[in-house]
Short mmCIF file of C-alpha atoms and ligand atoms in Angstrom, two decimals:
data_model
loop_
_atom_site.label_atom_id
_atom_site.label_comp_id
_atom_site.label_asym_id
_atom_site.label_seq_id
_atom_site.Cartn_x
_atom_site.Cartn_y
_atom_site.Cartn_z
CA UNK I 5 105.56 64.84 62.96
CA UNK I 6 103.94 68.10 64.01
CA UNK I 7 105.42 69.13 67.74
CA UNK I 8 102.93 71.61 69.46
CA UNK I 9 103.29 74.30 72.44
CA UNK I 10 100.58 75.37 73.96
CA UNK I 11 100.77 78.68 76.18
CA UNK I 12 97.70 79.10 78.58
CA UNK I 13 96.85 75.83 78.56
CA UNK I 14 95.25 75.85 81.74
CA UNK I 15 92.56 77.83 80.44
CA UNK I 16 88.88 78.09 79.00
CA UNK I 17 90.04 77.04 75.73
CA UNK I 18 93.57 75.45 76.62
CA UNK I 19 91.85 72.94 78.74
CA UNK I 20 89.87 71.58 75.70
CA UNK I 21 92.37 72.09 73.07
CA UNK I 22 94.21 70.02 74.56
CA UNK I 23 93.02 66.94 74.75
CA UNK I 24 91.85 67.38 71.00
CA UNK I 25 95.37 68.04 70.07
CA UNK I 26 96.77 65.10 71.94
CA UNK I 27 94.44 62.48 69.97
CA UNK I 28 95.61 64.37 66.55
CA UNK I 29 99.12 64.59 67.34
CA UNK I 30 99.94 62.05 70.08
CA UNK I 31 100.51 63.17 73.73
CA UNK I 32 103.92 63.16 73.66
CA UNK I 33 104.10 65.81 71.33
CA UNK I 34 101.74 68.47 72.66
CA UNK I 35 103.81 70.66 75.12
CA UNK I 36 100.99 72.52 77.72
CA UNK I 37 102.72 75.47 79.06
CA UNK I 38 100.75 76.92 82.33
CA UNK I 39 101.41 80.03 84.19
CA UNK I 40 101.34 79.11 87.54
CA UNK I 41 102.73 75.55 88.88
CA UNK I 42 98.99 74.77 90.91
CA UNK I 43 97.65 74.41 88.09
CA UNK I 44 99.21 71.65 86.45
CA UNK I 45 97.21 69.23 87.98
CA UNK I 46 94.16 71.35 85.89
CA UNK I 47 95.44 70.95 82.36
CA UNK I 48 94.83 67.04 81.00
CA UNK I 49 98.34 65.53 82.23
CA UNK I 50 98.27 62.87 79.73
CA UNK I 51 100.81 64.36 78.33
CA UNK I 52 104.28 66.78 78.94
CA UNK I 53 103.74 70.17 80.98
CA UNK I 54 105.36 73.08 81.69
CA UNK I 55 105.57 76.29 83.62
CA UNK I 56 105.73 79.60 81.87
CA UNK I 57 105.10 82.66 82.47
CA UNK I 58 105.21 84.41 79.19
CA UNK I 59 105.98 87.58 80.67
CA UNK I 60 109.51 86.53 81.50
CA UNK I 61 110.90 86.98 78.01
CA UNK I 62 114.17 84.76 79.02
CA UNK I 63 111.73 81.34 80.09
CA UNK I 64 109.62 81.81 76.49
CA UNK I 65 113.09 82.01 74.74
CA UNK I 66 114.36 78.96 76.79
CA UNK I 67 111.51 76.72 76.24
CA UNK I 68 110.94 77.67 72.62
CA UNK I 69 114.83 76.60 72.14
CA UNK I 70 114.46 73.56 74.18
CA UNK I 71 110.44 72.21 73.08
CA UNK I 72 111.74 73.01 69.28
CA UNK I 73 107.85 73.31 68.25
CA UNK I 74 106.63 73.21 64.95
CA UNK I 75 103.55 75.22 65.78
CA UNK I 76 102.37 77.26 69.08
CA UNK I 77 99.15 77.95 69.69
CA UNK I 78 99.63 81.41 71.86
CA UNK I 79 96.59 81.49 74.24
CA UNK I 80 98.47 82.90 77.60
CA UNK I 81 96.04 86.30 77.36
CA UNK I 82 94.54 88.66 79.63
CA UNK I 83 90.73 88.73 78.65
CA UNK I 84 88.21 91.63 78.30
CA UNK I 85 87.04 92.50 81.88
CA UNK I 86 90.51 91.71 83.72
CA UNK I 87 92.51 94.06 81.21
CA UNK I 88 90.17 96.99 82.15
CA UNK I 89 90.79 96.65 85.45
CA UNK I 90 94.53 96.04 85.11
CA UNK I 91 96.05 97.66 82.06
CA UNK I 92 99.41 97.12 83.31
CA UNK I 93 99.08 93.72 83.26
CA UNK I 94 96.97 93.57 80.48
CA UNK I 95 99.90 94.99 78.46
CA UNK I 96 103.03 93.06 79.70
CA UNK I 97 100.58 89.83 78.93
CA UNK I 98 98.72 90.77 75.67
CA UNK I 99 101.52 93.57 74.17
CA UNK I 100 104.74 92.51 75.15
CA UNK I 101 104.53 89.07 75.71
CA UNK I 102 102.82 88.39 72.25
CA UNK I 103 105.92 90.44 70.56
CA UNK I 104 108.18 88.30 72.76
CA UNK I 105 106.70 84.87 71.30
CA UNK I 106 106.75 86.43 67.66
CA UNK I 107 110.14 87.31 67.64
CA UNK I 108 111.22 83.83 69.41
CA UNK I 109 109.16 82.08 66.85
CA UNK I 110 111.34 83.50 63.85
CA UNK I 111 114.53 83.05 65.93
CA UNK I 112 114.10 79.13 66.32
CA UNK I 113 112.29 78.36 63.18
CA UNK I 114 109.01 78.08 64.27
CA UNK I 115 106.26 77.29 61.24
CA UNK I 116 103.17 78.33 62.38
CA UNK I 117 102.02 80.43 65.29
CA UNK I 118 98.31 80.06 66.05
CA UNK I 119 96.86 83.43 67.95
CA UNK I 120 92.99 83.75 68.85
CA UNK I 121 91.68 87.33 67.92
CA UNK I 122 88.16 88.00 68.91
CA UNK I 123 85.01 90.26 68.83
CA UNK I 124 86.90 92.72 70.61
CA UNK I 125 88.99 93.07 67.99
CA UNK I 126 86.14 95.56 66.72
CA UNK I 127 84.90 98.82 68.31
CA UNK I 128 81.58 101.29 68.29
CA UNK I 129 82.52 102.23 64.68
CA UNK I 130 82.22 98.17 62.99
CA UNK I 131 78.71 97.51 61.72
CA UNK I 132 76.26 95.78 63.91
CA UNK I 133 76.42 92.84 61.58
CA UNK I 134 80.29 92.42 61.16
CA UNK I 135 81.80 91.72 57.77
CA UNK I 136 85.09 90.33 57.56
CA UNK I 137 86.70 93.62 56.54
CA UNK I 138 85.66 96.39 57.72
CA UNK I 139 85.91 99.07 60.48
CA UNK I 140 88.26 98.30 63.68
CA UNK I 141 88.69 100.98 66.12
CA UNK I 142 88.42 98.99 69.62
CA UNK I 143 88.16 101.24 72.90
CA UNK I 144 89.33 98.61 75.02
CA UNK I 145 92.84 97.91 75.71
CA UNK I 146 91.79 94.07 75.36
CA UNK I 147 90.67 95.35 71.65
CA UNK I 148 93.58 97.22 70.87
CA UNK I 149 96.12 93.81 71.76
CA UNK I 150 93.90 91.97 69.87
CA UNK I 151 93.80 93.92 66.43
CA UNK I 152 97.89 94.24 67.36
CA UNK I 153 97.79 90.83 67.58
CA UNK I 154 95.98 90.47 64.01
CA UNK I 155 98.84 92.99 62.66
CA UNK I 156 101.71 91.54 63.51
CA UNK I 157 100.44 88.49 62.91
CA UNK I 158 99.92 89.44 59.07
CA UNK I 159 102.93 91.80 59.36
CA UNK I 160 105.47 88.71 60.45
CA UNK I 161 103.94 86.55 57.51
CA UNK I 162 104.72 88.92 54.99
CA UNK I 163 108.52 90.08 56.43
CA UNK I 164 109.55 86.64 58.20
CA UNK I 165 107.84 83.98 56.79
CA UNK I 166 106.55 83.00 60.14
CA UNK I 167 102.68 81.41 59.46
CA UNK I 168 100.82 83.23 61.52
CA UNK I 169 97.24 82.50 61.59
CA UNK I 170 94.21 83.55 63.88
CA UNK I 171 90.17 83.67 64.55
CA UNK I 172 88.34 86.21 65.67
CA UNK I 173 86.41 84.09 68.39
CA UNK I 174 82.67 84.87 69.79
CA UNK I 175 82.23 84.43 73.27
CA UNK I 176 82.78 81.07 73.95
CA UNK I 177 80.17 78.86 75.92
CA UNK I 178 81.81 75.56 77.76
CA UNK I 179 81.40 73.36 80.81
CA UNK I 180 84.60 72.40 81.60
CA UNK I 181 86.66 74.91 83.09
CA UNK I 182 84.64 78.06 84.04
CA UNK I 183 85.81 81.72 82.33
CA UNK I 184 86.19 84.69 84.94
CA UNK I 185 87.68 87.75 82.96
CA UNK I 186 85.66 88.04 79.75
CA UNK I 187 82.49 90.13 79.29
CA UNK I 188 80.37 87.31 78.23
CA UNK I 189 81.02 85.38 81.00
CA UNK I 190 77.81 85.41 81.79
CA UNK I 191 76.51 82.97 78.90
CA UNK I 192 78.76 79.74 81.18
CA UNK I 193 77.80 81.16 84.34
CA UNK I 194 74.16 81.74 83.93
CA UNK I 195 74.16 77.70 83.75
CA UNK I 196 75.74 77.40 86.95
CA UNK I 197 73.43 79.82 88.88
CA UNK I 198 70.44 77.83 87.04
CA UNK I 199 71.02 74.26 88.25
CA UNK I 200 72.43 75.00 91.80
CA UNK I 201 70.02 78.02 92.79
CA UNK I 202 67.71 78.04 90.13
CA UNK I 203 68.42 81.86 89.56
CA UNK I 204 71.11 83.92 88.48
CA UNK I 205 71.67 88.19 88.76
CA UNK I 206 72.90 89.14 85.43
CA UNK I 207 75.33 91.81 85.04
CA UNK I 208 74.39 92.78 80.85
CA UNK I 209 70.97 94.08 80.06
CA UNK I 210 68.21 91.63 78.64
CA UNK I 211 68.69 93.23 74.82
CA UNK I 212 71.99 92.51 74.70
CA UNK I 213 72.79 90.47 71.74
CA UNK I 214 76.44 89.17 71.32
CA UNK I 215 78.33 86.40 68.70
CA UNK I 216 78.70 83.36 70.89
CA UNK I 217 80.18 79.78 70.11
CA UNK I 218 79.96 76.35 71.89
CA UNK I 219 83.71 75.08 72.96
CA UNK I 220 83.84 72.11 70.14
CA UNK I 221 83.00 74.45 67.76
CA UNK I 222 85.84 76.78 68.74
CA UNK I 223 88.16 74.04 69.22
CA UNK I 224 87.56 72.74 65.90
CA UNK I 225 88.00 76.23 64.61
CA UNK I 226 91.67 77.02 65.80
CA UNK I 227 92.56 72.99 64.76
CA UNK I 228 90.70 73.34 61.47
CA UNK I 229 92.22 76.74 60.28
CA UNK I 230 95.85 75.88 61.56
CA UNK I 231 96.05 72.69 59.19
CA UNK I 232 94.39 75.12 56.49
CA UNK I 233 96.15 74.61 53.17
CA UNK I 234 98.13 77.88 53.28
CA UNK I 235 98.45 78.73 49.37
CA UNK I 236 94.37 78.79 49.40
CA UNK I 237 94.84 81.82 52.13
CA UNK I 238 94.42 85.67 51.76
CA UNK I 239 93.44 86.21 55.54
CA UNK I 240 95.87 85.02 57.71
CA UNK I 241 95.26 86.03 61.32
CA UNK I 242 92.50 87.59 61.06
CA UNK I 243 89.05 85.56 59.85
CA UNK I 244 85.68 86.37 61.75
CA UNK I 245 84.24 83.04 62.24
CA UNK I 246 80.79 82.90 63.58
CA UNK I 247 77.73 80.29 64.89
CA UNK I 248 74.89 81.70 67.04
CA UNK I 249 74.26 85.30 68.48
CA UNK I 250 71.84 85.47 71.67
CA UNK I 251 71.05 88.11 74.51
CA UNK I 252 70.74 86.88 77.94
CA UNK I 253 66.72 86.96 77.77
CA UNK I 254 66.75 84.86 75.04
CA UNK I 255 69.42 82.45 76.71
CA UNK I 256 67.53 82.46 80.54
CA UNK I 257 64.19 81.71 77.94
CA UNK I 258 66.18 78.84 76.40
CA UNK I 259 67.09 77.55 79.84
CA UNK I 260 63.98 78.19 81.56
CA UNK I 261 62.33 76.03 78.83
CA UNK I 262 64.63 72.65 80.13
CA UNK I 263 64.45 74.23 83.98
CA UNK I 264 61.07 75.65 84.21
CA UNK I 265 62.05 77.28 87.73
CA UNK I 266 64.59 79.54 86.55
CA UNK I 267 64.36 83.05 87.13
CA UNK I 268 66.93 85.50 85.94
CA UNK I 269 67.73 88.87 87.30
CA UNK I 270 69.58 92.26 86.40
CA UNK I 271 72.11 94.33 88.04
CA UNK I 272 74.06 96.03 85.33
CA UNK I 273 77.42 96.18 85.57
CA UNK I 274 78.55 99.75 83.69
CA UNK I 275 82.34 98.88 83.15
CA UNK I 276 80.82 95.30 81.26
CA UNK I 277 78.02 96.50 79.23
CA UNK I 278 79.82 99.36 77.97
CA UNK I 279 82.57 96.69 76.23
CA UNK I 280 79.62 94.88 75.21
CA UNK I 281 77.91 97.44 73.36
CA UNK I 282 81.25 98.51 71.51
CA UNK I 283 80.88 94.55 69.85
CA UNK I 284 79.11 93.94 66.74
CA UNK I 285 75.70 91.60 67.09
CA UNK I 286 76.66 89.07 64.97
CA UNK I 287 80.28 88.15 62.60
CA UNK I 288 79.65 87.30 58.88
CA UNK I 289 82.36 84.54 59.04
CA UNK I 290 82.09 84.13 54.71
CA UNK I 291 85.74 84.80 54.18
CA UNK I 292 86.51 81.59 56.23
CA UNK I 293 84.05 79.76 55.13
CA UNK I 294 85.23 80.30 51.64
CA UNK I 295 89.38 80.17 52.58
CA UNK I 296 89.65 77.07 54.63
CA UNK I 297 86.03 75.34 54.89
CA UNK I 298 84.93 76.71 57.99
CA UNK I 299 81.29 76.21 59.35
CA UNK I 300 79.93 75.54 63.23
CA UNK I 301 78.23 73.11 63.99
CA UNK I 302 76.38 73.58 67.34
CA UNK I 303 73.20 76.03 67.33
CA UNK I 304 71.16 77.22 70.73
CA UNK I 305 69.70 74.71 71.52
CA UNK I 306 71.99 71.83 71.38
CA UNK I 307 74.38 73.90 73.48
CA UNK I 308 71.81 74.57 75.78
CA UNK I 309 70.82 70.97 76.01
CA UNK I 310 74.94 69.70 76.53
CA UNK I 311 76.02 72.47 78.77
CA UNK I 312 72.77 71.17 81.15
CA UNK I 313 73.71 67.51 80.59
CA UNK I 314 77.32 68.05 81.21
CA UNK I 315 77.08 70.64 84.33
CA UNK I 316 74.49 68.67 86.02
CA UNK I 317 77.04 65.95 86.48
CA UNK I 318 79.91 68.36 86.71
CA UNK I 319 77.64 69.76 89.70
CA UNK I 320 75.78 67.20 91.28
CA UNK I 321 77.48 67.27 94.85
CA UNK I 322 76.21 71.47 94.83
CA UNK I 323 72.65 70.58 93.16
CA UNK I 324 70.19 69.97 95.70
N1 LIG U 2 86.92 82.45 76.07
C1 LIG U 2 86.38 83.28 75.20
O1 LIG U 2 85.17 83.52 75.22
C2 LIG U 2 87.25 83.94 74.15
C3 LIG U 2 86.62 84.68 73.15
C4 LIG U 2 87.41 85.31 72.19
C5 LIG U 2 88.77 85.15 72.20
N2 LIG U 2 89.37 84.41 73.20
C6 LIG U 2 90.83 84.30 73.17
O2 LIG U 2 91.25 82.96 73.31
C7 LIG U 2 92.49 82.90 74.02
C8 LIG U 2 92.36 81.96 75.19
O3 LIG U 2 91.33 82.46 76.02
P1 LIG U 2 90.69 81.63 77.23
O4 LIG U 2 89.24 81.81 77.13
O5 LIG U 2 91.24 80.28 77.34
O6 LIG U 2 91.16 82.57 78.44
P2 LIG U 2 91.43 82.19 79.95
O7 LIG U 2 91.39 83.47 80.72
O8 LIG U 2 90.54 81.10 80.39
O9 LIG U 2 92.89 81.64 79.86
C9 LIG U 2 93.97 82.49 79.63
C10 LIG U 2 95.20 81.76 80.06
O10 LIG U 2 96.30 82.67 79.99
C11 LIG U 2 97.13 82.36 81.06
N3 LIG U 2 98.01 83.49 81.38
C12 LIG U 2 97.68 84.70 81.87
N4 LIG U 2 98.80 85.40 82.13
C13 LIG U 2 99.85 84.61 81.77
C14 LIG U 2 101.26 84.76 81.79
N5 LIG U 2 101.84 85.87 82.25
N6 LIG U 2 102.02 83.73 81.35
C15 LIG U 2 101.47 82.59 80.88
N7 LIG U 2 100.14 82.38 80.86
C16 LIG U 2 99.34 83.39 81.29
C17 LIG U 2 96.18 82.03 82.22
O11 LIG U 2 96.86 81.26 83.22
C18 LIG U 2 95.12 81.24 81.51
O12 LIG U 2 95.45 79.87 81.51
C19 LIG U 2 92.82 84.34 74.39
O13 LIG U 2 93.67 84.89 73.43
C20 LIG U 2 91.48 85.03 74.32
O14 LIG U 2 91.61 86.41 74.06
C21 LIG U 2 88.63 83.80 74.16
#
């Protein structure tokens, strides 16, 4: 029997993970930890819940000791845009916190600790075209936890024995719950602003091409590396894995193509497209595909064509 914690459940990618993990493992054995008590009701309550703020180093220890997990998939974070604006909290969350589940993990016999890294994890001086070593000098505090996060992650597997294992995620494209702190935020929202205005103000320039992934595909990726066969590994927690990459005037000309009266407009937001342009264009995700069997499955247009099918109903009280 595996027994599973989730921190940040509530989120983007808790919210699906979720229910994914419940099927595998059985509800009763996938712990959703939330932050704040209101949003309980958001995560799938099929199963046991949780508050936790993983700040508070004393509730992680208490609820590690007490859940007894076999694996945690850490996803409590402070994205891209959010940690710019609040370093402070961006490093209690993303530093401190990550150290404090790390060291908790080792202390209570934890065997695997699942931690998504990202594109931020690279910086101006990574090739456009990202291999999956190579050059990682992040100018974004949300960059720097998350190559920490990669370190440590390799650094407790070779001096605890604690399984530490991690993707380096695109920007992630789902219906379900809607992201507000990353910097490709727009790629979800853009969907909304299509089907209940029919336009949407854009806040990267046209040209801007960035990794993204559809939500099963970065579901299965987390699931699919963390029941990896662990002697075929030399990565750990760091693997690029990749499935599209797209700039906002391809994506409006993808839409606009399903909802011919779709018009898409700029305002540029400086603090946004300057992360953006420190990320690589597209991740060569080889290494994974070679370690553990990775590969995506969704491409442009079926993403396009579920996110539509799936928001329209989401939306239909706000479509007109
Ligand atoms: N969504 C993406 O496009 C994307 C891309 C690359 C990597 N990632 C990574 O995936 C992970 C999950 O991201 P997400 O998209 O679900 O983000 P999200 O912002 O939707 O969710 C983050 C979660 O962290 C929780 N959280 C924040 N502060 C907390 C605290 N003090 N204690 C406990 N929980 C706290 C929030 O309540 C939220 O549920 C993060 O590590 C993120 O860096 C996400």
């Amino acid at each position: 029997m595996n027994k599973i914690l989730v921190t940040g459940a509530s989120g983007q990618i808790g919210s699906e993970l979720i229910p994914v993990l419940r099927e595998k493992h059985g509800s009763d054995n996938v712990i959703a930890s939330v932050h704040e008590s209101h949003l309980l009701d958001e995560v799938d309550l099929t199963g046991p819940s949780v508050e936790l703020d993983v700040t508070d180093k004393k509730q992680v220890e208490d609820i590690i000791e007490s859940t007894q997990p076999d694996t945690i998939f850490h996803l409590a974070s402070v994205l891209s845009a959010l940690a710019e604006q609040d370093r402070q909290l961006a490093y209690k969350v993303n530093f401190e916190a990550l150290y404090t589940i790390l060291e908790n993990s080792v202390k209570y016999g934890v065997d695997k600790v699942i931690i998504p890294s990202s594109i931020g994890a690279f910086g101006l001086d990574t090739p456009a075209v990202a291999p999956n070593d190579t050059l990682q000098r992040p100018n974004t505090i949300y960059g720097i936890s998350k190559v920490l996060g990669e370190l440590l992650g390799n650094y407790y597997y070779s001096m605890t024995g604690l399984d530490v294992r991690g993707v380096r995620l695109p920007g992630v494209l789902s219906w379900k719950v809607e992201p507000t702190a990353g910097t490709t935020d727009y790629a979800v929202a853009i969907f909304y602003g299509a089907l209940i205005s029919g336009k949407y103000v854009c806040y990267l320039r046209d040209d801007t091409k960035l990794p993204m992934m559809y939500m099963p595909d970065a579901v299965n990726s987390l699931i699919l590396l963390s029941e990896a066969d662990g002697s075929k590994l030399q990565h750990r927690a760091d693997f690029n894995v990749a499935a599209i990459s797209f700039t906002p005037a391809e994506l409006a000309t993808a839409i606009t193509k399903r909802l011919p009266h779709f018009e898409m407009e700029y305002a540029i937001d400086p603090m946004r497209q300057a992360i953006a342009d420190s990320w690589p264009d597209e991740l060569i995700d080889d290494v994974a595909k070679t370690e553990w069997g990775w590969n995506h499955k969704y491409g442009l247009d079926e993403i396009v064509d579920d996110m539509i099918e799936k928001l329209s109903i989401k939306l239909q009280d706000k479509i007109g």
